[in-house]
PDB file of C-alpha atoms in Angstrom:
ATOM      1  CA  UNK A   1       0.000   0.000   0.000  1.00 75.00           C
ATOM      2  CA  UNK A   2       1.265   3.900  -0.127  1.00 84.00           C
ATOM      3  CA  UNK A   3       3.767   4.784   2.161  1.00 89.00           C
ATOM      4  CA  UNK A   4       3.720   8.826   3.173  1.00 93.00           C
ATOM      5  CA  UNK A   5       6.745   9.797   5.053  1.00 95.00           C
ATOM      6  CA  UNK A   6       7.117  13.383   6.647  1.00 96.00           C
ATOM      7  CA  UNK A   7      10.243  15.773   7.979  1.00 96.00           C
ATOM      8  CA  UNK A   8      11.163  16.825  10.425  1.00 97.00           C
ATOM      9  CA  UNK A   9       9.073  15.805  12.701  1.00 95.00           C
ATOM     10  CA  UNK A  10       9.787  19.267  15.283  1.00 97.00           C
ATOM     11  CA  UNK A  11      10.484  22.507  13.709  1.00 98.00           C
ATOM     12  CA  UNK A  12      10.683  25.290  15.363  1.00 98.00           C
ATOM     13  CA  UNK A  13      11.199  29.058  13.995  1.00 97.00           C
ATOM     14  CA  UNK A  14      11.218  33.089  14.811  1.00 98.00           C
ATOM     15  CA  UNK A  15       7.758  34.450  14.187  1.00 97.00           C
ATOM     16  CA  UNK A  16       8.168  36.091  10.917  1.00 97.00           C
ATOM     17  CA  UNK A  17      10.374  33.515   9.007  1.00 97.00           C
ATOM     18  CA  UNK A  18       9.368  31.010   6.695  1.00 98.00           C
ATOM     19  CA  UNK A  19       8.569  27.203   7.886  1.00 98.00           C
ATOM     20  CA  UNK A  20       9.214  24.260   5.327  1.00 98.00           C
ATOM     21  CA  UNK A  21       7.496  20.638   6.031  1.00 98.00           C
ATOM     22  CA  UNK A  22       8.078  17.975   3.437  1.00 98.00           C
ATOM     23  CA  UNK A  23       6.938  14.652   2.320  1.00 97.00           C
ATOM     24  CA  UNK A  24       7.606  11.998  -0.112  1.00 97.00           C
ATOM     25  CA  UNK A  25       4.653   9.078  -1.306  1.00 95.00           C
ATOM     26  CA  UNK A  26       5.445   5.673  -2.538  1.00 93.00           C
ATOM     27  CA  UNK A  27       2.489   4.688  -4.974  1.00 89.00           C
ATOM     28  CA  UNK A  28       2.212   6.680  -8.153  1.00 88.00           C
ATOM     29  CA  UNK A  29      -1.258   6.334  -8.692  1.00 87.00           C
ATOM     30  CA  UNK A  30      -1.804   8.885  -5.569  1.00 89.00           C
ATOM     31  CA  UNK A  31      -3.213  11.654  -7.347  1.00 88.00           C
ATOM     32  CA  UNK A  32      -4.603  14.062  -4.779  1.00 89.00           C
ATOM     33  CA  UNK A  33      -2.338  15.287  -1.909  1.00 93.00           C
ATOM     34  CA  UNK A  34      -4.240  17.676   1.029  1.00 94.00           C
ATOM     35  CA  UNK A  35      -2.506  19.214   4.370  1.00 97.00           C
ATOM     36  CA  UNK A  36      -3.680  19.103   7.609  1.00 97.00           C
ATOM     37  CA  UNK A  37      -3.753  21.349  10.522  1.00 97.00           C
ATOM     38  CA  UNK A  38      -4.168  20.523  13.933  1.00 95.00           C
ATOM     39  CA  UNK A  39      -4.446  22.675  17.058  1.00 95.00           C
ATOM     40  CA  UNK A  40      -4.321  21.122  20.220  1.00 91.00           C
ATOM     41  CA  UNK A  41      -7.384  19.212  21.608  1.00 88.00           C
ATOM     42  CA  UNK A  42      -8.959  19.616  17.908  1.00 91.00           C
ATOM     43  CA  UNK A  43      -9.897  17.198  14.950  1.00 92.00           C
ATOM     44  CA  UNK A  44      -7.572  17.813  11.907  1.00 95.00           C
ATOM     45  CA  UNK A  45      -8.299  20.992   9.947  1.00 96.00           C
ATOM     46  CA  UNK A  46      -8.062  21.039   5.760  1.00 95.00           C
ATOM     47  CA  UNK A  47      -5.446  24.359   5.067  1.00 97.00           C
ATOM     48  CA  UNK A  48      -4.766  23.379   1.733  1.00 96.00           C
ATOM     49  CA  UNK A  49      -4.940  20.635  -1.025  1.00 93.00           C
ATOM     50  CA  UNK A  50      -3.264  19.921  -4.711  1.00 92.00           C
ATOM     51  CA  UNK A  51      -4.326  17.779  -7.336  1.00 87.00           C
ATOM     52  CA  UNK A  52      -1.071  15.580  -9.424  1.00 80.00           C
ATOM     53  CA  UNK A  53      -2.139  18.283 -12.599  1.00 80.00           C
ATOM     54  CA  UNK A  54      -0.298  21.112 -10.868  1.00 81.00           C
ATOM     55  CA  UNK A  55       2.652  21.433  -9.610  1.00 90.00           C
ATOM     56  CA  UNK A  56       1.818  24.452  -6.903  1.00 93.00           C
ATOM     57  CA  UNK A  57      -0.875  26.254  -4.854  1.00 93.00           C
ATOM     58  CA  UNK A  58      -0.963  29.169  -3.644  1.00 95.00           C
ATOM     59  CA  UNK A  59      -3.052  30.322  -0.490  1.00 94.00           C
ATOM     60  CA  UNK A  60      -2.078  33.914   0.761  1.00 95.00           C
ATOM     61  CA  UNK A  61       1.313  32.763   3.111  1.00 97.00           C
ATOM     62  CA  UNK A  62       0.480  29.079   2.401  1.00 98.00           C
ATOM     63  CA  UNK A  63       1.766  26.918  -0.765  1.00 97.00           C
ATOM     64  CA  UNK A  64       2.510  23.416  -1.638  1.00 97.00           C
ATOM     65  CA  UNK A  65       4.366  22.196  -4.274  1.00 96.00           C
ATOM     66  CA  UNK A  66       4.037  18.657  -5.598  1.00 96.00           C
ATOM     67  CA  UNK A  67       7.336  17.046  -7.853  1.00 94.00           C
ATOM     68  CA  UNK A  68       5.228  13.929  -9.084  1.00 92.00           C
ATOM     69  CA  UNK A  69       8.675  12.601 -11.147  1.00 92.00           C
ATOM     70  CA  UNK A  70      10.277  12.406  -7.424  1.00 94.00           C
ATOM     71  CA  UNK A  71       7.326  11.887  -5.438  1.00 94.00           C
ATOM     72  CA  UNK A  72       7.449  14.666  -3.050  1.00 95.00           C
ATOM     73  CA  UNK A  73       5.217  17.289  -1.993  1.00 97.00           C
ATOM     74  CA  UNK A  74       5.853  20.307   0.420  1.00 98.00           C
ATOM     75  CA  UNK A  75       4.299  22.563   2.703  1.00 98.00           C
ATOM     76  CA  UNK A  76       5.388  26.235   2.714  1.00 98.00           C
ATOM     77  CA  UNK A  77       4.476  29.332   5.096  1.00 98.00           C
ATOM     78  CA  UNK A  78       6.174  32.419   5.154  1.00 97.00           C
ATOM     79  CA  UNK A  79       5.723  35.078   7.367  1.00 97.00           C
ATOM     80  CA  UNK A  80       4.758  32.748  10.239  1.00 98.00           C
ATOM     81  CA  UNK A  81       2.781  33.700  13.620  1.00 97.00           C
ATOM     82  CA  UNK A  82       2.713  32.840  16.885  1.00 96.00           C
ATOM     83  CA  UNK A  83      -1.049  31.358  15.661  1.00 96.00           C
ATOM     84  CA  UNK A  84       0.208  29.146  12.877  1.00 97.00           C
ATOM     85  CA  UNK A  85       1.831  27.047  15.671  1.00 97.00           C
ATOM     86  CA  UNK A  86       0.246  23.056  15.321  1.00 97.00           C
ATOM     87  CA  UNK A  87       1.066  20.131  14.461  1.00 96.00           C
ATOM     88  CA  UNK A  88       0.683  19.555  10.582  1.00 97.00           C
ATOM     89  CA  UNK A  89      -0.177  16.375   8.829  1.00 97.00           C
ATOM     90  CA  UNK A  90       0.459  15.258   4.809  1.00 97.00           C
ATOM     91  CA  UNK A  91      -1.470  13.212   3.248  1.00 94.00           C
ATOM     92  CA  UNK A  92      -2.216  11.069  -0.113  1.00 92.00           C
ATOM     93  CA  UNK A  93      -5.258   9.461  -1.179  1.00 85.00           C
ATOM     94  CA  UNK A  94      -5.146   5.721  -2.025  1.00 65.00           C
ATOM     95  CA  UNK A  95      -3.626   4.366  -4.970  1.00 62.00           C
ATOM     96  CA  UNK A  96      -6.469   1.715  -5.673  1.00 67.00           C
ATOM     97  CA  UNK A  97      -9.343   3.991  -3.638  1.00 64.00           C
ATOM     98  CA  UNK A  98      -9.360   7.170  -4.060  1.00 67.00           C
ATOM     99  CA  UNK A  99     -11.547   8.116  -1.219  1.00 72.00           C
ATOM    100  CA  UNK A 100      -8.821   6.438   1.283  1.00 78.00           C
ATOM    101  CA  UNK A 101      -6.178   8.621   2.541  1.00 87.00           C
ATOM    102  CA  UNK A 102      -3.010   7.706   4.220  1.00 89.00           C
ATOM    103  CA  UNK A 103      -1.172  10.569   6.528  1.00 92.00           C
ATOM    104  CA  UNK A 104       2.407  10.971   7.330  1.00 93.00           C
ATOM    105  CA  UNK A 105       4.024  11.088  11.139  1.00 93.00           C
ATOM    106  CA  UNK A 106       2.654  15.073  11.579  1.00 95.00           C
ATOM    107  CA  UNK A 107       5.160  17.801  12.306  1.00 97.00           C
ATOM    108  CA  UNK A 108       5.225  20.240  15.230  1.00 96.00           C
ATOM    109  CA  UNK A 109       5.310  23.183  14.370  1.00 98.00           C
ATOM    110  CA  UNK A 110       6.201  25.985  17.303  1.00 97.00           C
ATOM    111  CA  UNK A 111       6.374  29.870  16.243  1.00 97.00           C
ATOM    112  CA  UNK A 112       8.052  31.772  18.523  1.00 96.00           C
ATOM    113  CA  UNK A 113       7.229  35.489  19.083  1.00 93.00           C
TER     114      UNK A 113
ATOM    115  CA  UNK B   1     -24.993  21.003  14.399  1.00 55.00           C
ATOM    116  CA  UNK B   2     -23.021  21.522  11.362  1.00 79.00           C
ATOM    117  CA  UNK B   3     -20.065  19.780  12.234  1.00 93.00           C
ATOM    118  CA  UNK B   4     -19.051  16.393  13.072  1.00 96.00           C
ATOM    119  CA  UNK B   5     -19.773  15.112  16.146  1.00 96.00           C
ATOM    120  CA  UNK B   6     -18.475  12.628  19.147  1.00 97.00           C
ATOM    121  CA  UNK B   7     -19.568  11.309  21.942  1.00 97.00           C
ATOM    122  CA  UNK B   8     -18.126  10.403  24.419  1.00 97.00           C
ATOM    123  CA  UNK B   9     -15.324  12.897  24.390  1.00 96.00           C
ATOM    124  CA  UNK B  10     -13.684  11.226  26.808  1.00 97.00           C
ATOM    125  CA  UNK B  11     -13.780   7.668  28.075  1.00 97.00           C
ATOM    126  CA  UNK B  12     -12.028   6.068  31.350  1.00 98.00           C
ATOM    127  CA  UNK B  13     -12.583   1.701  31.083  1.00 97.00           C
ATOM    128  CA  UNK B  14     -10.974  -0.812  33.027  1.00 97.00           C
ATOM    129  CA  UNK B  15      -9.100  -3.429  30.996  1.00 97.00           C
ATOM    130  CA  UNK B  16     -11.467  -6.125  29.521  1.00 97.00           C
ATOM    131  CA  UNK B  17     -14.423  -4.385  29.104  1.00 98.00           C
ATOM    132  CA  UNK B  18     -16.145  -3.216  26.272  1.00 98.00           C
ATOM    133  CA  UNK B  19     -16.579   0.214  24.750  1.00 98.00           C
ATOM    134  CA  UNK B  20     -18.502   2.029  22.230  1.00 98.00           C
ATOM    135  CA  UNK B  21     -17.507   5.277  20.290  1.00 98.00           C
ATOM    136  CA  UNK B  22     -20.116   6.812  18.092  1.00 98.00           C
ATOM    137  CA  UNK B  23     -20.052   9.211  15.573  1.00 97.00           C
ATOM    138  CA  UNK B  24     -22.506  11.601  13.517  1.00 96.00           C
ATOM    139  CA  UNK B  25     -21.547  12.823  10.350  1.00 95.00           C
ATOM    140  CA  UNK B  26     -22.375  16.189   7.957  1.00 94.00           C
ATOM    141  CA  UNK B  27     -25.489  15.724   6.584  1.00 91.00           C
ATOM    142  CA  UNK B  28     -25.308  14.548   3.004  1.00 87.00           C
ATOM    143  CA  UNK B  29     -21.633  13.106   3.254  1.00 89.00           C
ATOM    144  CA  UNK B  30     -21.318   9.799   1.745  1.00 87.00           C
ATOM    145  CA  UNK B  31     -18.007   8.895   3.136  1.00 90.00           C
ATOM    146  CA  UNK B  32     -17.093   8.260   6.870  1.00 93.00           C
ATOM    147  CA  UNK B  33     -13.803   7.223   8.605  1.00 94.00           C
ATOM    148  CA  UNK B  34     -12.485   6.518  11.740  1.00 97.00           C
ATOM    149  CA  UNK B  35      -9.082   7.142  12.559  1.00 96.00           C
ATOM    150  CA  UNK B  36      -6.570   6.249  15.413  1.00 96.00           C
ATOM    151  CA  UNK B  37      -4.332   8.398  17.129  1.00 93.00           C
ATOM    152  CA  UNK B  38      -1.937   7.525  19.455  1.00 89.00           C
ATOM    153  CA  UNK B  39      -0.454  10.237  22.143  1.00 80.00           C
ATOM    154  CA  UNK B  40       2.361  12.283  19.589  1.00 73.00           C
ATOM    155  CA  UNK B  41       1.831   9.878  16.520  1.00 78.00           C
ATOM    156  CA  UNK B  42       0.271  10.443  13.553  1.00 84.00           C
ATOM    157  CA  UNK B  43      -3.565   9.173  11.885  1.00 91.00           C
ATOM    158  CA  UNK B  44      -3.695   5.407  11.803  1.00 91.00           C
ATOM    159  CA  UNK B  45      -6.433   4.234   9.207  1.00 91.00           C
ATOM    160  CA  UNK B  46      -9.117   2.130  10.706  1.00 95.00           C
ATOM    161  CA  UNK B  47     -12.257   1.607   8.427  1.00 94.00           C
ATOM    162  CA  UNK B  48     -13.791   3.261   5.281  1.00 91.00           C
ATOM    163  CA  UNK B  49     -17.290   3.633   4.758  1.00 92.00           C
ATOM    164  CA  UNK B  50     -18.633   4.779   1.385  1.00 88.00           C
ATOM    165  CA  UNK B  51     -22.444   4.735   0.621  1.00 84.00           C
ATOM    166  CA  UNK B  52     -23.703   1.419   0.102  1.00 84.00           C
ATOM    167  CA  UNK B  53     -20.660  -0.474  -0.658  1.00 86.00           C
ATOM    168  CA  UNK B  54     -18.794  -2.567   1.477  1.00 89.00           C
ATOM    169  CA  UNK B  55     -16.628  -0.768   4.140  1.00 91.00           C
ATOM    170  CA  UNK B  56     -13.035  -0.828   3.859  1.00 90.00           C
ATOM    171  CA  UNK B  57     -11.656  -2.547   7.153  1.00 92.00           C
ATOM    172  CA  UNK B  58      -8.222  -2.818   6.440  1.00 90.00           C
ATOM    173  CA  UNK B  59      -7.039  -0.541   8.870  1.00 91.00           C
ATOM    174  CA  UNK B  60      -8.927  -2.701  11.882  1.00 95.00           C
ATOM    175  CA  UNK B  61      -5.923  -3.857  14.055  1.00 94.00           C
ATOM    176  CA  UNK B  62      -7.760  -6.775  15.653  1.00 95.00           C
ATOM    177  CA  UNK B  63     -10.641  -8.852  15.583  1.00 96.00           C
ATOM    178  CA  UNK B  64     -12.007  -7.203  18.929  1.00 98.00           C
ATOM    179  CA  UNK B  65     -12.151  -4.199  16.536  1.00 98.00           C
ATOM    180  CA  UNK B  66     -15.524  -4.121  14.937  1.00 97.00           C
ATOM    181  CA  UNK B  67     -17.468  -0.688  13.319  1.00 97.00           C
ATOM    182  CA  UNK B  68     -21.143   0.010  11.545  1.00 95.00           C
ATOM    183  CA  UNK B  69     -22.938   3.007   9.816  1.00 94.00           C
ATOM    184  CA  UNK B  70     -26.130   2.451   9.899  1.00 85.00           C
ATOM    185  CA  UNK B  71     -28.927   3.941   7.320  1.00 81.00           C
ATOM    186  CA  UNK B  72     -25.305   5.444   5.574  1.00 77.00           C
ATOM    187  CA  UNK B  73     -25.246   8.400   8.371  1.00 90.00           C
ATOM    188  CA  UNK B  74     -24.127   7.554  12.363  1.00 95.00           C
ATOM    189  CA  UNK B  75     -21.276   4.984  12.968  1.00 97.00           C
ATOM    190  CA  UNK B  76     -20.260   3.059  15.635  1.00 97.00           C
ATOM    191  CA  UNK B  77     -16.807   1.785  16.591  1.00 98.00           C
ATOM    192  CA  UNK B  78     -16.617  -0.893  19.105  1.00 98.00           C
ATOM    193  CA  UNK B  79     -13.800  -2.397  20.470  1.00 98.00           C
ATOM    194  CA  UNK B  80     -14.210  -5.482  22.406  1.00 98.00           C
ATOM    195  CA  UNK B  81     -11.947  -6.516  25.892  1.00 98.00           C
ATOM    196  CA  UNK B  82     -10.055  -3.497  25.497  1.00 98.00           C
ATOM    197  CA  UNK B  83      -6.367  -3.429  26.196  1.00 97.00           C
ATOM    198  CA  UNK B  84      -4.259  -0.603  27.581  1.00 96.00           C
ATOM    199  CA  UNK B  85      -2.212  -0.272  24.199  1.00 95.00           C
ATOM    200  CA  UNK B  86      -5.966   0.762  22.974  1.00 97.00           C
ATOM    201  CA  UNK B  87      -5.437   3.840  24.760  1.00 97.00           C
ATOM    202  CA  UNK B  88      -5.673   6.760  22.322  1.00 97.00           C
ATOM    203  CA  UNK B  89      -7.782   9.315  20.574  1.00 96.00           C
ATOM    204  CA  UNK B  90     -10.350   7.989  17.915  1.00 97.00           C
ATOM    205  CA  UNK B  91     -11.221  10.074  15.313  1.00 97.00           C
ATOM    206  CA  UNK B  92     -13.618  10.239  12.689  1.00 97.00           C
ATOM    207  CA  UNK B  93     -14.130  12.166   9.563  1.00 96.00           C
ATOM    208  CA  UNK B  94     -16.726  12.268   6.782  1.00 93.00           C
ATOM    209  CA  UNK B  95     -16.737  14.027   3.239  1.00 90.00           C
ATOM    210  CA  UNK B  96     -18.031  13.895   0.194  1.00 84.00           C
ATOM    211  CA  UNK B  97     -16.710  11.210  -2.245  1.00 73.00           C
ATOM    212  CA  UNK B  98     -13.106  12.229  -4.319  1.00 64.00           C
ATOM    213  CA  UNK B  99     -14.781  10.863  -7.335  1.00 64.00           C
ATOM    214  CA  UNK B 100     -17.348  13.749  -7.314  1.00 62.00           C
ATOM    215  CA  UNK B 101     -15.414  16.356  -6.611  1.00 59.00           C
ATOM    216  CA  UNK B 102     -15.049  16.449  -2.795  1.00 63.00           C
ATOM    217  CA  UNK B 103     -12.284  15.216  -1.001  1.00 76.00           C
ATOM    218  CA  UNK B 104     -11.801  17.237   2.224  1.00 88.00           C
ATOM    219  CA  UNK B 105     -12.266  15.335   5.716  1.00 92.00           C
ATOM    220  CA  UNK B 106     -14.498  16.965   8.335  1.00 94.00           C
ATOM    221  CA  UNK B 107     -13.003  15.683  11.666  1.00 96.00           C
ATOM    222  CA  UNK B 108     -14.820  15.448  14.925  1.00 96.00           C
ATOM    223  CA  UNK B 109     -12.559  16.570  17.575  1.00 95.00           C
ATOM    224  CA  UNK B 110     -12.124  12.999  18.811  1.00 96.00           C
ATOM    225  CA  UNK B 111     -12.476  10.486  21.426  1.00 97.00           C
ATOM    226  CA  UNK B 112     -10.070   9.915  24.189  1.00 96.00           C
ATOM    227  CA  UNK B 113      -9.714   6.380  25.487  1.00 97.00           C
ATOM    228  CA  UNK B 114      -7.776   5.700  28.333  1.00 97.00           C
ATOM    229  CA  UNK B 115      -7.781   1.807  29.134  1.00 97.00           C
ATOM    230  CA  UNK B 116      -6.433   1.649  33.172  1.00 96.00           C
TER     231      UNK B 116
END
């Protein structure tokens, strides 16, 4: 089945830099790739999806890229704040169901003012 | 309300019994999931639901690990003589189907299951 790896698994930054979270797939046949947000104590939040017929999205200081040749997609936000601070999830829907996501490890993310 | 909901939010069993977490979807979402999460980890797949069709249990880790939607809209996970390595919070999630155009998961904010 797909395998979705994620780094790091901690980052921390300054508020006001930029934050990087990556993750690679195994299958394919994935073909829709959506990150998740989670604050603490809450159910998983949708911040931003891509489909394999782009290669980036754009969402005012969020963006994802997607390299489908090398299997990796990335999560990007610049100008970070103190209220972006969660722990982030990847994700890839099912090679052989597309309705059937699988997530990667989730990085901590911690914005300090 | 409009969002998905779980009950209990919190659950305290002794080892060996039985438990029961339920879950009501959006109205009008076709798909339903439950998902496992472990203190730090990450979403471990448990079961797919999808209309009429078959659910997906593939993600079930045991046999004391059963789950049912019944008339396609509330759920029920049930885990039978629980164990403390059961301990974690259950999620679950519905959307619309990929194939039509949806795709996002609507979480509930979980179920915490602590097995003394």
């Amino acid at each position: 089945g797909e395998n979705v790896e994620q780094h790091p698994s901690t980052l921390s930054v300054q508020e006001g830099d930029s934050a990087v979270i990556k993750c690679t797939y195994s299958d394919s046949a994935s073909n829709y790739f959506p990150w998740y947000k989670q604050e603490l104590g809450k159910g998983p939040q949708l911040i931003i999806d891509i489909r394999s017929n782009v290669g980036e999205k754009k969402d005012q200081r969020i963006a994802v890229t997607l390299n489908k040749t090398a299997k990796h997609f990335s999560l990007h936000i610049t100008e970070t704040q103190p209220e972006d601070s969660a722990v982030y999830f990847c994700a890839a829907s099912g090679p052989y169901n597309f309705n059937k996501f699988y997530f990667g490890s989730g990085t901590k993310l911690n914005v300090k003012p | 309300g409009a969002g998905v909901s779980q009950s209990p939010s919190n659950k305290v069993t002794e080892k060996g019994k039985d438990v029961e977490l339920r879950c009501d979807p959006i109205s009008g979402h076709t798909a339903l999931y439950w998902y496992r999460q472990s203190l730090g980890q990450g979403l471990e797949f448990l079961i797919y639901f999808q209309g009429n069709s078959a659910p997906d249990k593939s993600g079930l880790p045991s046999d004391r690990f059963s789950a049912e939607r019944t008339g396609g809209s509330v759920s029920t996970l049930t885990i039978q003589r629980t164990q403390q390595e059961d301990s974690a919070v259950y999620l679950c999630a519905s959307s619309f189907s990929l194939a039509v155009g949806g795709g996002e998961l609507f979480f509930g904010e979980g179920s915490r299951l602590t097995v003394l």
